[in-house]
Short mmCIF file of C-alpha atoms and ligand atoms in Angstrom, two decimals:
data_model
loop_
_atom_site.label_atom_id
_atom_site.label_comp_id
_atom_site.label_asym_id
_atom_site.label_seq_id
_atom_site.Cartn_x
_atom_site.Cartn_y
_atom_site.Cartn_z
CA MET L 10 -70.81 87.91 155.15
CA LYS L 11 -68.12 90.32 155.22
CA PRO L 12 -69.44 93.59 154.49
CA THR L 13 -67.07 94.60 151.68
CA ARG L 14 -68.77 91.43 150.21
CA SER L 15 -71.77 92.22 150.52
CA MET L 16 -71.37 96.00 149.52
CA LEU L 17 -70.01 94.05 146.19
CA PHE L 18 -73.27 92.30 145.53
CA ALA L 19 -75.21 95.72 146.63
CA VAL L 20 -73.19 97.78 144.21
CA CYS L 21 -72.94 94.91 141.21
CA PRO L 22 -76.78 94.93 140.66
CA MET L 23 -77.12 98.88 140.28
CA LEU L 24 -74.07 99.38 138.05
CA VAL L 25 -76.08 96.70 135.62
CA LEU L 26 -79.11 98.62 136.02
CA GLY L 27 -77.19 102.17 135.82
CA PHE L 28 -75.70 100.63 132.13
CA LEU L 29 -79.16 99.70 131.24
CA TYR L 30 -81.13 102.44 131.39
CA TYR L 31 -77.86 104.25 130.25
CA SER L 32 -78.23 102.47 127.15
CA SER L 33 -81.86 102.95 126.69
CA GLY L 34 -81.19 106.06 126.94
CA LYS L 35 -78.65 106.47 124.27
CA LEU L 36 -80.77 104.02 121.93
CA HIS L 37 -83.65 106.44 122.62
CA LEU L 38 -81.84 109.32 121.62
CA HIS L 39 -80.01 107.22 118.71
CA VAL L 40 -83.68 107.02 117.41
CA TRP L 41 -85.81 109.66 118.41
CA GLY L 42 -82.73 112.60 117.74
CA GLN L 43 -81.53 110.63 114.36
CA LYS L 44 -84.58 108.77 112.75
CA PRO L 45 -87.77 109.77 114.48
CA HIS L 46 -89.75 109.57 111.50
CA LYS L 47 -88.78 106.22 110.94
CA HIS L 48 -89.52 105.25 114.17
CA LYS L 49 -92.73 106.58 114.19
CA GLU L 50 -93.41 104.55 110.66
CA ALA L 51 -92.29 101.02 112.17
CA THR L 52 -94.70 102.25 115.25
CA VAL L 53 -97.33 102.34 113.51
CA THR L 54 -96.96 99.22 111.60
CA GLU L 55 -96.34 97.10 114.15
CA ALA L 56 -99.26 98.27 116.82
CA GLY L 57 -102.03 97.96 113.72
CA ASN L 58 -100.74 95.52 111.52
CA ALA L 59 -103.64 93.63 111.43
CA LYS L 60 -105.92 96.59 110.79
CA THR L 61 -103.42 98.20 108.18
CA GLU L 62 -103.14 94.58 106.57
CA PRO L 63 -106.01 94.77 103.90
CA GLU L 64 -104.96 98.21 102.67
CA VAL L 65 -101.36 97.08 102.00
CA GLU L 66 -102.31 94.19 100.05
CA THR L 67 -104.75 97.00 97.82
CA VAL L 68 -101.87 99.08 97.18
CA ILE L 69 -99.37 95.79 96.34
CA SER L 70 -101.61 94.65 93.68
CA VAL L 71 -102.66 97.63 92.56
CA GLY L 72 -98.95 98.49 92.09
CA ARG L 73 -98.43 94.92 89.71
CA ILE L 74 -101.69 95.42 88.78
CA VAL L 75 -100.89 94.11 85.34
CA GLY L 76 -98.82 91.64 85.44
CA SER L 77 -100.66 89.99 88.79
CA VAL L 78 -101.01 86.75 88.62
CA TYR L 79 -102.02 85.74 92.51
CA ASP L 80 -104.83 86.77 94.93
CA LYS L 81 -104.77 89.50 98.10
CA LEU L 82 -104.43 86.23 99.59
CA GLY L 83 -101.50 84.36 97.47
CA PHE L 84 -103.71 82.13 95.93
CA LEU L 85 -103.12 81.76 91.56
CA LEU L 86 -105.97 83.77 90.23
CA LYS L 87 -106.23 81.62 86.74
CA LEU L 88 -107.25 77.63 88.51
CA ASP L 89 -107.39 74.98 86.68
CA GLY L 90 -107.73 70.85 86.93
CA LYS L 91 -104.46 70.52 84.57
CA LEU L 92 -101.05 68.90 86.20
CA PRO L 93 -97.62 71.62 85.95
CA PRO L 94 -95.38 69.57 83.30
CA GLU L 95 -93.51 68.47 86.67
CA LEU L 96 -96.33 66.50 88.08
CA GLU L 97 -97.51 65.93 84.56
CA TYR L 98 -94.14 63.98 84.50
CA LYS L 99 -94.02 62.37 87.75
CA TYR L 100 -97.59 61.33 87.85
CA GLY L 101 -99.19 61.63 83.90
CA ASN L 102 -98.24 57.35 83.87
CA LEU L 103 -99.84 56.29 87.03
CA SER L 104 -103.14 54.53 86.29
CA GLU L 105 -106.33 55.63 87.56
CA GLY L 106 -106.99 54.78 91.52
CA VAL L 107 -103.36 54.58 91.93
CA CYS L 108 -102.99 56.81 95.10
CA LYS L 109 -100.17 60.00 93.84
CA PRO L 110 -97.52 60.20 96.75
CA GLY L 111 -97.01 63.83 97.21
CA TYR L 112 -99.87 65.05 94.70
CA VAL L 113 -101.53 67.16 97.39
CA ASP L 114 -98.41 69.26 98.70
CA ALA L 115 -97.17 69.71 94.86
CA LYS L 116 -100.69 70.62 93.95
CA MET L 117 -101.01 72.66 96.56
CA THR L 118 -97.66 74.82 96.45
CA SER L 119 -98.22 75.10 92.62
CA ILE L 120 -101.61 77.48 93.24
CA PHE L 121 -100.26 78.64 96.69
CA PRO L 122 -96.92 79.41 96.79
CA LYS L 123 -96.66 80.04 100.27
CA PHE L 124 -98.35 76.81 101.11
CA VAL L 125 -95.38 74.55 103.56
CA LYS L 126 -96.15 70.86 103.93
CA PRO L 127 -95.40 69.50 107.49
CA VAL L 128 -97.47 70.51 110.01
CA SER L 129 -98.32 67.45 112.14
CA MET L 130 -101.69 66.34 112.54
CA PHE L 131 -102.18 65.98 116.55
CA LEU L 132 -100.15 67.81 119.26
CA ASP L 133 -97.46 66.12 120.81
CA GLN L 134 -95.04 66.60 123.91
CA ASN L 135 -93.22 69.21 122.49
CA PHE L 136 -95.99 71.30 121.32
CA LYS L 137 -95.01 73.93 122.96
CA ARG L 138 -92.33 74.65 120.35
CA LEU L 139 -94.83 75.21 117.42
CA LYS L 140 -93.94 79.02 117.17
CA ASN L 141 -97.12 79.73 115.16
CA ILE L 142 -99.05 78.49 117.80
CA ASN L 143 -97.40 79.13 121.27
CA ASN L 144 -98.54 82.92 121.20
CA TYR L 145 -102.25 82.69 120.36
CA LEU L 146 -105.29 82.04 123.11
CA PRO L 147 -107.66 79.39 121.62
CA PRO L 148 -108.76 78.69 118.71
CA PHE L 149 -106.04 79.87 117.10
CA GLY L 150 -103.65 78.32 119.16
CA PHE L 151 -103.22 77.36 122.70
CA ARG L 152 -102.00 79.72 124.72
CA THR L 153 -102.77 79.94 128.96
CA GLN L 154 -103.73 75.97 128.63
CA GLU L 155 -99.98 74.96 128.22
CA ASN L 156 -100.59 73.14 132.04
CA ILE L 157 -103.90 70.68 131.06
CA ILE L 158 -102.34 69.61 127.63
CA GLU L 159 -99.48 68.84 129.14
CA LEU L 160 -101.28 66.95 131.34
CA ILE L 161 -104.08 65.14 128.87
CA LEU L 162 -101.19 64.82 126.51
CA ALA L 163 -98.85 62.49 129.03
CA THR L 164 -101.93 60.65 129.75
CA THR L 165 -102.78 59.50 126.23
CA LYS L 166 -99.31 58.98 125.57
CA ASN L 167 -100.38 58.41 121.55
CA TYR L 168 -99.74 61.01 119.12
CA GLY L 169 -100.06 59.60 115.99
CA LEU L 170 -102.68 57.86 113.46
CA ASN L 171 -102.35 54.00 114.34
CA PRO L 172 -98.56 51.94 113.52
CA GLU L 173 -100.40 50.83 110.10
CA LEU L 174 -101.91 54.27 109.33
CA ASP L 175 -98.64 56.11 110.00
CA SER L 176 -96.03 53.62 107.58
CA LEU L 177 -98.52 54.10 104.47
CA ALA L 178 -96.47 54.97 101.73
CA CYS L 179 -99.17 57.59 100.31
CA LYS L 180 -102.67 58.15 101.90
CA ARG L 181 -105.60 58.82 100.64
CA CYS L 182 -108.15 60.72 102.76
CA VAL L 183 -111.91 61.65 102.77
CA ILE L 184 -113.59 64.66 104.79
CA VAL L 185 -117.46 63.49 105.50
CA GLY L 186 -119.08 66.61 105.71
CA ASN L 187 -122.90 66.55 107.38
CA GLY L 188 -124.37 68.46 104.39
CA GLY L 189 -127.75 67.16 103.46
CA ILE L 190 -126.11 66.94 99.54
CA LEU L 191 -125.06 63.28 100.58
CA SER L 192 -128.54 62.01 100.59
CA ASN L 193 -129.38 59.56 98.26
CA LYS L 194 -126.16 59.30 95.96
CA SER L 195 -124.96 55.99 97.52
CA LEU L 196 -121.65 56.60 97.80
CA GLY L 197 -121.11 54.78 101.22
CA SER L 198 -118.92 52.16 99.19
CA ARG L 199 -116.86 55.01 97.56
CA ILE L 200 -116.29 56.49 100.50
CA ASP L 201 -115.05 53.53 102.46
CA GLU L 202 -112.05 52.84 99.87
CA TYR L 203 -110.44 55.31 101.42
CA ASP L 204 -107.33 55.14 104.13
CA ILE L 205 -108.00 57.66 105.96
CA ILE L 206 -112.20 58.63 106.59
CA VAL L 207 -112.44 61.54 108.87
CA ARG L 208 -116.02 62.41 110.03
CA LEU L 209 -117.17 65.93 111.83
CA ASN L 210 -119.06 65.87 115.09
CA GLU L 211 -122.15 63.60 115.87
CA ALA L 212 -122.54 63.11 112.14
CA PRO L 213 -123.93 59.34 112.61
CA VAL L 214 -122.82 56.26 110.75
CA GLU L 215 -125.27 53.33 111.58
CA GLY L 216 -129.07 54.08 109.33
CA PHE L 217 -126.76 56.06 106.70
CA VAL L 218 -124.27 53.52 105.74
CA LYS L 219 -125.24 53.35 102.09
CA ASP L 220 -124.87 57.08 101.57
CA VAL L 221 -121.91 57.96 104.35
CA GLY L 222 -119.56 54.88 104.48
CA SER L 223 -119.69 52.62 107.82
CA LYS L 224 -115.85 53.31 108.50
CA THR L 225 -114.29 55.48 110.61
CA THR L 226 -110.72 56.72 111.53
CA MET L 227 -111.01 59.63 113.14
CA ARG L 228 -113.81 61.71 113.93
CA ILE L 229 -112.98 65.11 115.07
CA THR L 230 -115.24 66.99 117.29
CA TYR L 231 -115.43 70.05 120.06
CA PRO L 232 -117.54 69.99 123.12
CA GLU L 233 -121.14 71.09 122.14
CA GLY L 234 -120.75 69.16 119.06
CA ALA L 235 -119.25 65.30 120.32
CA ILE L 236 -121.83 62.19 120.42
CA GLN L 237 -123.66 62.58 123.82
CA ASN L 238 -124.91 59.39 123.74
CA PRO L 239 -121.85 56.86 124.63
CA LEU L 240 -123.84 54.01 122.95
CA ARG L 241 -123.30 55.67 119.34
CA TYR L 242 -119.65 55.85 119.84
CA GLU L 243 -117.95 53.75 116.80
CA LYS L 244 -115.20 51.18 117.71
CA ASP L 245 -111.83 51.85 116.35
CA SER L 246 -112.17 55.22 115.85
CA LEU L 247 -110.03 57.89 117.46
CA PHE L 248 -111.37 61.11 118.98
CA VAL L 249 -110.35 63.78 118.03
CA PHE L 250 -111.00 67.25 120.21
CA SER L 251 -110.54 70.53 118.29
CA ALA L 252 -110.72 73.40 120.85
CA PHE L 253 -112.50 75.68 120.03
CA LYS L 254 -112.87 78.37 123.80
CA PRO L 255 -110.62 77.79 126.55
CA GLN L 256 -113.13 76.37 128.58
CA ASP L 257 -113.03 73.36 126.00
CA PHE L 258 -109.86 72.30 127.28
CA ARG L 259 -110.70 71.68 130.82
CA TRP L 260 -113.76 69.05 129.60
CA LEU L 261 -111.86 67.53 127.71
CA ARG L 262 -109.21 67.05 130.86
CA GLN L 263 -112.96 65.67 131.97
CA MET L 264 -113.10 63.54 129.76
CA VAL L 265 -110.32 61.55 129.47
CA PHE L 266 -109.54 61.30 133.31
CA LYS L 267 -112.94 60.28 133.36
CA ASP L 268 -114.19 62.70 136.23
CA ASN L 269 -117.73 63.78 136.61
CA LEU L 270 -118.52 67.02 134.45
CA ARG L 271 -118.65 69.87 135.98
CA GLY L 272 -118.47 73.73 135.24
CA VAL L 273 -120.63 73.44 132.21
CA ASP L 274 -120.53 77.35 131.60
CA GLY L 275 -119.57 78.98 128.63
CA PHE L 276 -120.75 75.85 126.53
CA TRP L 277 -123.06 77.07 124.02
CA LYS L 278 -125.43 74.02 124.27
CA SER L 279 -125.59 70.77 126.03
CA VAL L 280 -122.41 68.99 125.91
CA ALA L 281 -121.28 65.26 126.44
CA HIS L 282 -120.94 64.00 129.84
CA GLN L 283 -118.40 61.01 129.07
CA VAL L 284 -116.75 60.16 126.27
CA PRO L 285 -116.12 56.21 126.10
CA ARG L 286 -112.92 56.24 124.82
CA GLU L 287 -109.09 54.94 126.28
CA PRO L 288 -107.49 57.91 126.58
CA SER L 289 -104.80 56.13 124.45
CA GLU L 290 -107.83 56.58 121.74
CA MET L 291 -108.03 60.16 121.74
CA ARG L 292 -106.10 63.13 119.97
CA ILE L 293 -106.50 66.32 120.32
CA LEU L 294 -106.02 68.36 116.82
CA ASN L 295 -103.39 70.67 116.20
CA PRO L 296 -105.16 74.26 116.46
CA TYR L 297 -102.41 75.63 113.20
CA PHE L 298 -105.00 74.46 110.95
CA ILE L 299 -107.40 76.56 112.79
CA GLN L 300 -105.70 79.27 112.55
CA GLU L 301 -104.40 79.00 108.93
CA ALA L 302 -107.92 78.16 107.35
CA ALA L 303 -108.85 81.41 109.05
CA PHE L 304 -106.34 83.96 108.36
CA ARG L 305 -104.13 82.48 105.41
CA PHE L 306 -106.45 80.63 103.45
CA ILE L 307 -109.62 81.64 103.88
CA GLY L 308 -108.70 85.94 104.86
CA LEU L 309 -110.94 85.91 108.18
CA PRO L 310 -110.71 89.17 109.83
CA HIS L 311 -107.32 88.63 111.87
CA ASN L 312 -108.62 90.90 115.04
CA ASN L 313 -105.77 91.17 116.47
CA GLY L 314 -105.59 86.78 116.87
CA LEU L 315 -108.66 86.43 118.90
CA MET L 316 -111.93 85.22 118.11
CA GLY L 317 -113.99 87.44 116.68
CA LYS L 318 -116.95 87.94 114.26
CA GLY L 319 -117.08 85.56 111.43
CA ASN L 320 -113.75 84.80 111.54
CA ILE L 321 -114.09 81.29 112.71
CA PRO L 322 -113.22 78.49 109.87
CA THR L 323 -116.23 75.38 110.10
CA LEU L 324 -114.63 72.15 111.39
CA GLY L 325 -114.92 70.86 107.93
CA ALA L 326 -112.76 73.19 106.82
CA VAL L 327 -110.87 72.68 109.57
CA ALA L 328 -110.18 69.10 108.36
CA ILE L 329 -109.51 69.98 104.94
CA THR L 330 -106.85 71.70 106.19
CA MET L 331 -105.55 69.40 108.21
CA ALA L 332 -105.74 66.79 104.90
CA LEU L 333 -103.97 69.65 103.17
CA HIS L 334 -100.76 68.91 105.39
CA ASN L 335 -101.18 65.34 106.10
CA CYS L 336 -102.81 63.19 103.07
CA ASP L 337 -101.70 62.38 99.32
CA GLU L 338 -104.48 62.85 97.98
CA VAL L 339 -107.69 64.41 99.16
CA ALA L 340 -111.44 63.66 98.60
CA VAL L 341 -114.51 65.47 100.11
CA ALA L 342 -118.21 64.79 100.76
CA GLY L 343 -120.94 66.10 101.76
CA PHE L 344 -119.36 69.61 101.74
CA GLY L 345 -121.42 72.70 100.66
CA TYR L 346 -124.81 74.11 101.10
CA ASP L 347 -127.16 76.02 98.29
CA MET L 348 -128.24 79.16 99.87
CA SER L 349 -130.74 79.42 96.94
CA THR L 350 -132.81 75.90 98.24
CA PRO L 351 -133.41 77.09 101.90
CA HIS L 352 -136.05 74.43 102.41
CA ALA L 353 -133.31 71.42 102.19
CA PRO L 354 -132.10 70.00 104.38
CA LEU L 355 -128.90 71.42 105.97
CA HIS L 356 -127.77 67.70 107.31
CA TYR L 357 -127.92 64.52 106.00
CA TYR L 358 -129.63 62.70 108.83
CA GLU L 359 -131.60 65.43 110.71
CA LYS L 360 -134.62 67.56 109.20
CA VAL L 361 -133.20 70.79 110.05
CA LYS L 362 -133.45 73.46 107.11
CA MET L 363 -130.74 75.16 105.31
CA SER L 364 -131.67 78.61 106.05
CA ALA L 365 -131.10 77.88 109.95
CA ILE L 366 -127.06 78.86 108.86
CA LYS L 367 -128.31 82.36 108.34
CA GLU L 368 -127.81 82.84 112.28
CA SER L 369 -124.26 81.78 112.07
CA TRP L 370 -122.21 84.80 113.86
CA THR L 371 -118.66 83.19 113.90
CA HIS L 372 -118.68 81.88 110.56
CA ASN L 373 -118.74 83.25 107.68
CA ILE L 374 -119.74 80.56 104.61
CA SER L 375 -119.85 82.55 101.82
CA LYS L 376 -115.95 83.72 101.92
CA GLU L 377 -115.39 79.78 103.49
CA LYS L 378 -117.07 78.54 100.22
CA GLU L 379 -114.69 80.82 97.85
CA PHE L 380 -111.74 79.38 99.17
CA LEU L 381 -113.20 75.58 98.87
CA ARG L 382 -114.13 76.87 95.39
CA LYS L 383 -110.32 77.22 94.43
CA LEU L 384 -109.28 73.99 95.87
CA VAL L 385 -111.92 72.00 93.29
CA LYS L 386 -111.21 74.59 90.56
CA ALA L 387 -107.46 73.50 91.07
CA GLY L 388 -107.81 70.10 91.15
CA VAL L 389 -106.17 69.89 94.94
CA ILE L 390 -109.08 67.70 96.29
CA THR L 391 -111.86 66.08 94.36
CA ASP L 392 -115.52 66.85 95.57
CA LEU L 393 -117.56 63.93 95.45
CA THR L 394 -120.89 64.98 95.83
CA ASN L 395 -120.11 68.45 93.43
CA GLY L 396 -121.39 70.75 96.31
CA ILE L 397 -118.63 72.97 96.04
C1 NAG P 15 -94.33 58.21 81.26
O1 NAG P 15 -94.42 57.95 79.92
C2 NAG P 15 -93.72 58.59 78.89
C3 NAG P 15 -93.77 58.35 77.50
O2 NAG P 15 -93.96 57.08 77.45
C4 NAG P 15 -92.28 58.50 78.93
O3 NAG P 15 -91.44 58.91 78.55
C5 NAG P 15 -91.79 58.66 80.53
O4 NAG P 15 -90.15 58.74 81.30
C6 NAG P 15 -92.97 58.66 81.72
N1 NAG P 15 -92.71 58.97 82.69
C7 NAG P 15 -92.12 58.56 84.10
C8 NAG P 15 -92.50 59.06 85.30
O5 NAG P 15 -92.09 57.24 84.30
C1 NAG P 16 -134.38 60.04 99.63
O1 NAG P 16 -134.60 59.21 98.98
C2 NAG P 16 -135.86 58.83 100.38
C3 NAG P 16 -137.03 57.60 100.02
O2 NAG P 16 -136.72 57.84 98.85
C4 NAG P 16 -137.18 59.91 100.47
O3 NAG P 16 -137.95 60.04 101.10
C5 NAG P 16 -136.15 61.48 100.90
O4 NAG P 16 -136.79 62.77 101.16
C6 NAG P 16 -134.78 61.56 100.34
N1 NAG P 16 -133.96 62.71 100.11
C7 NAG P 16 -133.71 63.83 99.72
C8 NAG P 16 -132.46 64.69 100.73
O5 NAG P 16 -133.68 63.84 98.88
C1 NAG P 17 -118.13 87.72 104.99
O1 NAG P 17 -116.76 88.73 104.41
C2 NAG P 17 -118.08 89.12 103.11
C3 NAG P 17 -116.38 89.80 102.68
O2 NAG P 17 -115.34 89.80 103.35
C4 NAG P 17 -118.40 90.34 104.42
O3 NAG P 17 -119.32 91.40 103.77
C5 NAG P 17 -120.13 89.97 105.48
O4 NAG P 17 -119.92 90.75 105.93
C6 NAG P 17 -118.74 88.33 106.03
N1 NAG P 17 -119.60 87.65 106.77
C7 NAG P 17 -119.88 87.52 108.08
C8 NAG P 17 -120.96 86.90 108.52
O5 NAG P 17 -118.90 88.19 109.21
#
């Protein structure tokens, strides 16, 4: 290289740096010199966003105390099951039991105007473009787990339900919770009528068909909740993985690639060593539903977007949130803990008592129930067991 040219190469970056330095100095001078007060205010709001949010909300609601029709989270205060006139016109003539296209979206938007419907159920290969979640660590997003997710998705190769369900013009979904309240209600055949039947963790079907139904479209689970006995996995259901901790993705990779389970540190109880499912039958639930349930719907502490005391929604609430975005009608069964009956069974399939739930550090059952009550009261979802 000629000396003059290399000289130029050296000078150019210096010029650029010099210019940057100069302009940033100007910027600072401008800000500090002319509007120091404004700048300070902005910094405080940005940095302390999570902490100051509740106060800001209070100020706002005090400001419009007379006319306020929405609660702090943005839900309509006066909820009833009536259809708004435009929906009455749209659905009023449909006979009982016919699926109403777009019903959940319309009803949800009418009580929670901030609701935005299109959020896909599962992560697909474009997942990195999902703005709301690429900045959050698990469970509220997938930051730091991008490579492992890419590897898994390249192997599962399927990102929807199945061609038949995906093409339904109107989907009726039921989320079957694990509550003891399902016992002895003979709701099984009613549950089996839905197009999409969602079950959670290890909740069994065999032996409980009369009460909980026999069909399973998908089973949403995290490592500690997954069925451990390979023989108990039902055929034809999707294994849907919901991550709560970074190591959960490592576990999923081992399950997808049928590796021997290694590194079980960090799980709070024993986990399944194998999942007898083909990769094409495995999905990753969009973590947006955990984030939205926690911060927008239930109003749990933001904690700078990190997992903290009492800010993780239960898997049931996450599943309902998913259904609000992806189903035309939503029903739930087996939800609701009645704290006034501590001796009632917590789950329909085991003897653990209701009182056991009080230990929970991660969930806030009472706040979560407030959210679910809004949905039921407004008729957004139907509660088949009347426990909410
Ligand atoms: C429903 O029925 C009413 C009364 O028969 C009629 O005026 C209205 O146009 C119908 N709505 C739809 C969407 O068909
Ligand atoms: C359900 O019915 C069975 C048999 O009648 C009874 O043994 C059981 O206690 C009942 N369970 C609940 C939760 O009521
Ligand atoms: C649940 O939320 C309520 C109201 O914000 C709060 O008082 C309570 O401490 C929370 N419980 C847990 C377990 O975080």
